XYZ file of C-alpha atoms in Angstrom:
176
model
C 12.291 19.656 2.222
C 10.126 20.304 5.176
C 6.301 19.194 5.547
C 5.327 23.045 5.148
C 7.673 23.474 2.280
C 6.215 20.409 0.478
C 2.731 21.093 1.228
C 2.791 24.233 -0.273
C 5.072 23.392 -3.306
C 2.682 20.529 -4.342
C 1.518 21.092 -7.690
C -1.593 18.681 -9.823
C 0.981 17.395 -12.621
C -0.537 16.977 -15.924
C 2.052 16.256 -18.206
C 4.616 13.618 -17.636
C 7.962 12.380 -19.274
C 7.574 9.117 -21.063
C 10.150 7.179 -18.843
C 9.455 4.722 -16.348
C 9.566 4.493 -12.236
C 11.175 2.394 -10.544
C 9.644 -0.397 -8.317
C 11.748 0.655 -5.618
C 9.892 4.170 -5.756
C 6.312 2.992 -6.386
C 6.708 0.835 -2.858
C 7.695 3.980 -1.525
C 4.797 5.543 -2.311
C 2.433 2.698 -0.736
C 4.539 2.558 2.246
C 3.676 6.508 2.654
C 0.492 5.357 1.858
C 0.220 2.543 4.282
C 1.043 4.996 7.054
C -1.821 7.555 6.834
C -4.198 7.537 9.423
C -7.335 5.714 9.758
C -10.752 5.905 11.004
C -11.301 3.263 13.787
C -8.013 2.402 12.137
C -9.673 0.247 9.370
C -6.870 0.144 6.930
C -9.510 -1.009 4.142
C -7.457 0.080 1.190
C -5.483 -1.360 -1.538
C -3.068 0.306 -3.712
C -2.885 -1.064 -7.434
C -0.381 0.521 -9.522
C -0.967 0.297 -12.717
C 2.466 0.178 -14.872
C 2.070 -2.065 -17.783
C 2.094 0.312 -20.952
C -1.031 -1.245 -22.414
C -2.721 -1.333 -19.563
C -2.052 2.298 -18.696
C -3.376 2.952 -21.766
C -6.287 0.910 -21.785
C -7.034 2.358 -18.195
C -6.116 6.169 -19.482
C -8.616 5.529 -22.228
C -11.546 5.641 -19.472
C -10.528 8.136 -17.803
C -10.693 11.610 -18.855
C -9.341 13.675 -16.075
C -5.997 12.258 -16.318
C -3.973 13.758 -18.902
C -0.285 13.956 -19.868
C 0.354 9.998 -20.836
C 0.985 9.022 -17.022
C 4.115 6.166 -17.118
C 2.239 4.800 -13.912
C -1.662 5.412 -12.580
C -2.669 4.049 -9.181
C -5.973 2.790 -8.376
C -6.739 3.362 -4.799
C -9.496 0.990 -3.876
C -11.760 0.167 -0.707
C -12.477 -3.434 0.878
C -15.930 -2.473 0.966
C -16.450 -6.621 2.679
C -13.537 -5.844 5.005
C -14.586 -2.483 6.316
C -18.424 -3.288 7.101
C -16.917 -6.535 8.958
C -13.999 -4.543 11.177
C -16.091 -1.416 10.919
C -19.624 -0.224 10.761
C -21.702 1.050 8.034
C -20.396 4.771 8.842
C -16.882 3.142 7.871
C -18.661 1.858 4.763
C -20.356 5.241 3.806
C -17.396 7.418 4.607
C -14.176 5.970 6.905
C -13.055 4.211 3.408
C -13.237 7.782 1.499
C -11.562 9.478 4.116
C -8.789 6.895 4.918
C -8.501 6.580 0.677
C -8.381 10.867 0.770
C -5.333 10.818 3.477
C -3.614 7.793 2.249
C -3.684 9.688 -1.246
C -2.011 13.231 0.203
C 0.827 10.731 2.153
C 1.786 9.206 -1.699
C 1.326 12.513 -3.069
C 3.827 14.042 -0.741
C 5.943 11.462 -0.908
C 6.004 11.740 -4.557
C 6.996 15.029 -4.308
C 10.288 14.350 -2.427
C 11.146 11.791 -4.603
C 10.933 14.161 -7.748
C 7.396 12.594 -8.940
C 4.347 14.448 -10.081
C 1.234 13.016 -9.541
C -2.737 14.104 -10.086
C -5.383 12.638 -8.082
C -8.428 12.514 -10.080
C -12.081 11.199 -9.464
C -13.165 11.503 -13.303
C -13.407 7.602 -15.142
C -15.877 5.050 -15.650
C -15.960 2.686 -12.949
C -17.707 -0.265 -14.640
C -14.414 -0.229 -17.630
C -11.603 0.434 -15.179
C -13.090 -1.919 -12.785
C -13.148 -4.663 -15.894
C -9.805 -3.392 -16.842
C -8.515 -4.551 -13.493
C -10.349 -7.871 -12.805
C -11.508 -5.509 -9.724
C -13.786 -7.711 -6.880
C -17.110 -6.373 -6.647
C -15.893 -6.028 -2.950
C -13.676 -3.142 -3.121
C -14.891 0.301 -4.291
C -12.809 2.409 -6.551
C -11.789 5.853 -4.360
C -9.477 7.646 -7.044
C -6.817 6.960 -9.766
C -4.095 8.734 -9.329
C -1.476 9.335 -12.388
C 2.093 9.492 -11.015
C 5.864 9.827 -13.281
C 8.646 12.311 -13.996
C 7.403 16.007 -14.477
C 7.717 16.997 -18.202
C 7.797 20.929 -17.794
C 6.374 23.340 -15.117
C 3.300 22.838 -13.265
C 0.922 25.300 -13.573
C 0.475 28.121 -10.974
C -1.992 27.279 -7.584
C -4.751 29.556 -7.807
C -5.592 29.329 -4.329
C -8.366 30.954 -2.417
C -7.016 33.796 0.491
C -6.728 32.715 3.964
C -9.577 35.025 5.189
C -11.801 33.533 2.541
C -11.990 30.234 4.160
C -10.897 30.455 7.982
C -13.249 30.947 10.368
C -13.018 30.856 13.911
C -15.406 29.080 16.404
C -19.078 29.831 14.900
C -20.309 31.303 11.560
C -21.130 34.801 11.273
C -22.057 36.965 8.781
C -18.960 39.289 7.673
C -19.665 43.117 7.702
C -18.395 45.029 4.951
């Protein structure tokens, strides 16, 4: 599969087989991960996948946007101590979210080829995940990210039309 072909077959999975991944696959994934570019090329992030069955549970529990009993769910996190050191407080504010955003597309894609689904989501509570995880105060939660074996068809991409969101050069108002 090419990058356009996998770009545009990328589907939000929300219902997953109940069967585990392999190690092999989930270091995959970070390596993907690991090799998404950086601003100032801070690297700040961690990648904490979450496979205990208990755990994913416990961490599921807190976490209403995922859905469809996830085998694995990866917490991408921030250095937050790390980034304001080897960065500056624009890394802080917004490098970390961007690097976490990109790094998050790479294991997405990744997933893909591999025959994952995966769902980025932004909806949990931080204060019981973060607990959940013995997280550091130092590193800020970016996403959670469910990830495992497809259990039927993803639903169709309702995406907006090309015209609707390209624009060339300035803004202008569109005549009718």
């Amino acid at each position: 599969m090419n990058v356009t072909e996998a770009i545009q077959s990328r589907r939000s999975i929300r219902k997953f087989q109940d069967k585990p991944v392999p190690t092999e696959l989930l270091l995959k994934l970070a390596d993907a991960g690991r090799s998404a570019p950086s601003a100032s090329n801070l690297q700040a992030w961690k990648f904490i996948f979450v496979t205990l069955p208990e755990l994913v549970s416990k961490v599921d529990l807190f976490s209403p946007g995922l859905s469809g009993k996830p085998p694995v769910i990866l917490v991408i996190c921030s250095d937050m101590d790390y980034a304001l050191k080897h960065g500056s407080r624009n890394s802080e504010i917004y490098g970390c979210m961007m690097d976490a955003s990109m790094a998050a597309e790479n294991i997405m894609l990744a997933a893909l080829e591999e025959g994952l689904g995966t769902c980025a989501v932004k909806s949990y509570n931080d204060a019981a995940v973060r607990k959940l995880l013995n997280l550091p105060d130092t590193h800020r939660i970016e996403m959670l990210m469910s990830i495992g074996w497809p259990d039927g068809e993803p639903r169709e991409s309702r995406r907006k039309s090309l015209e609707d969101v390209l624009i060339f050069n300035r803004w202008e108002e569109k005549h009718e």
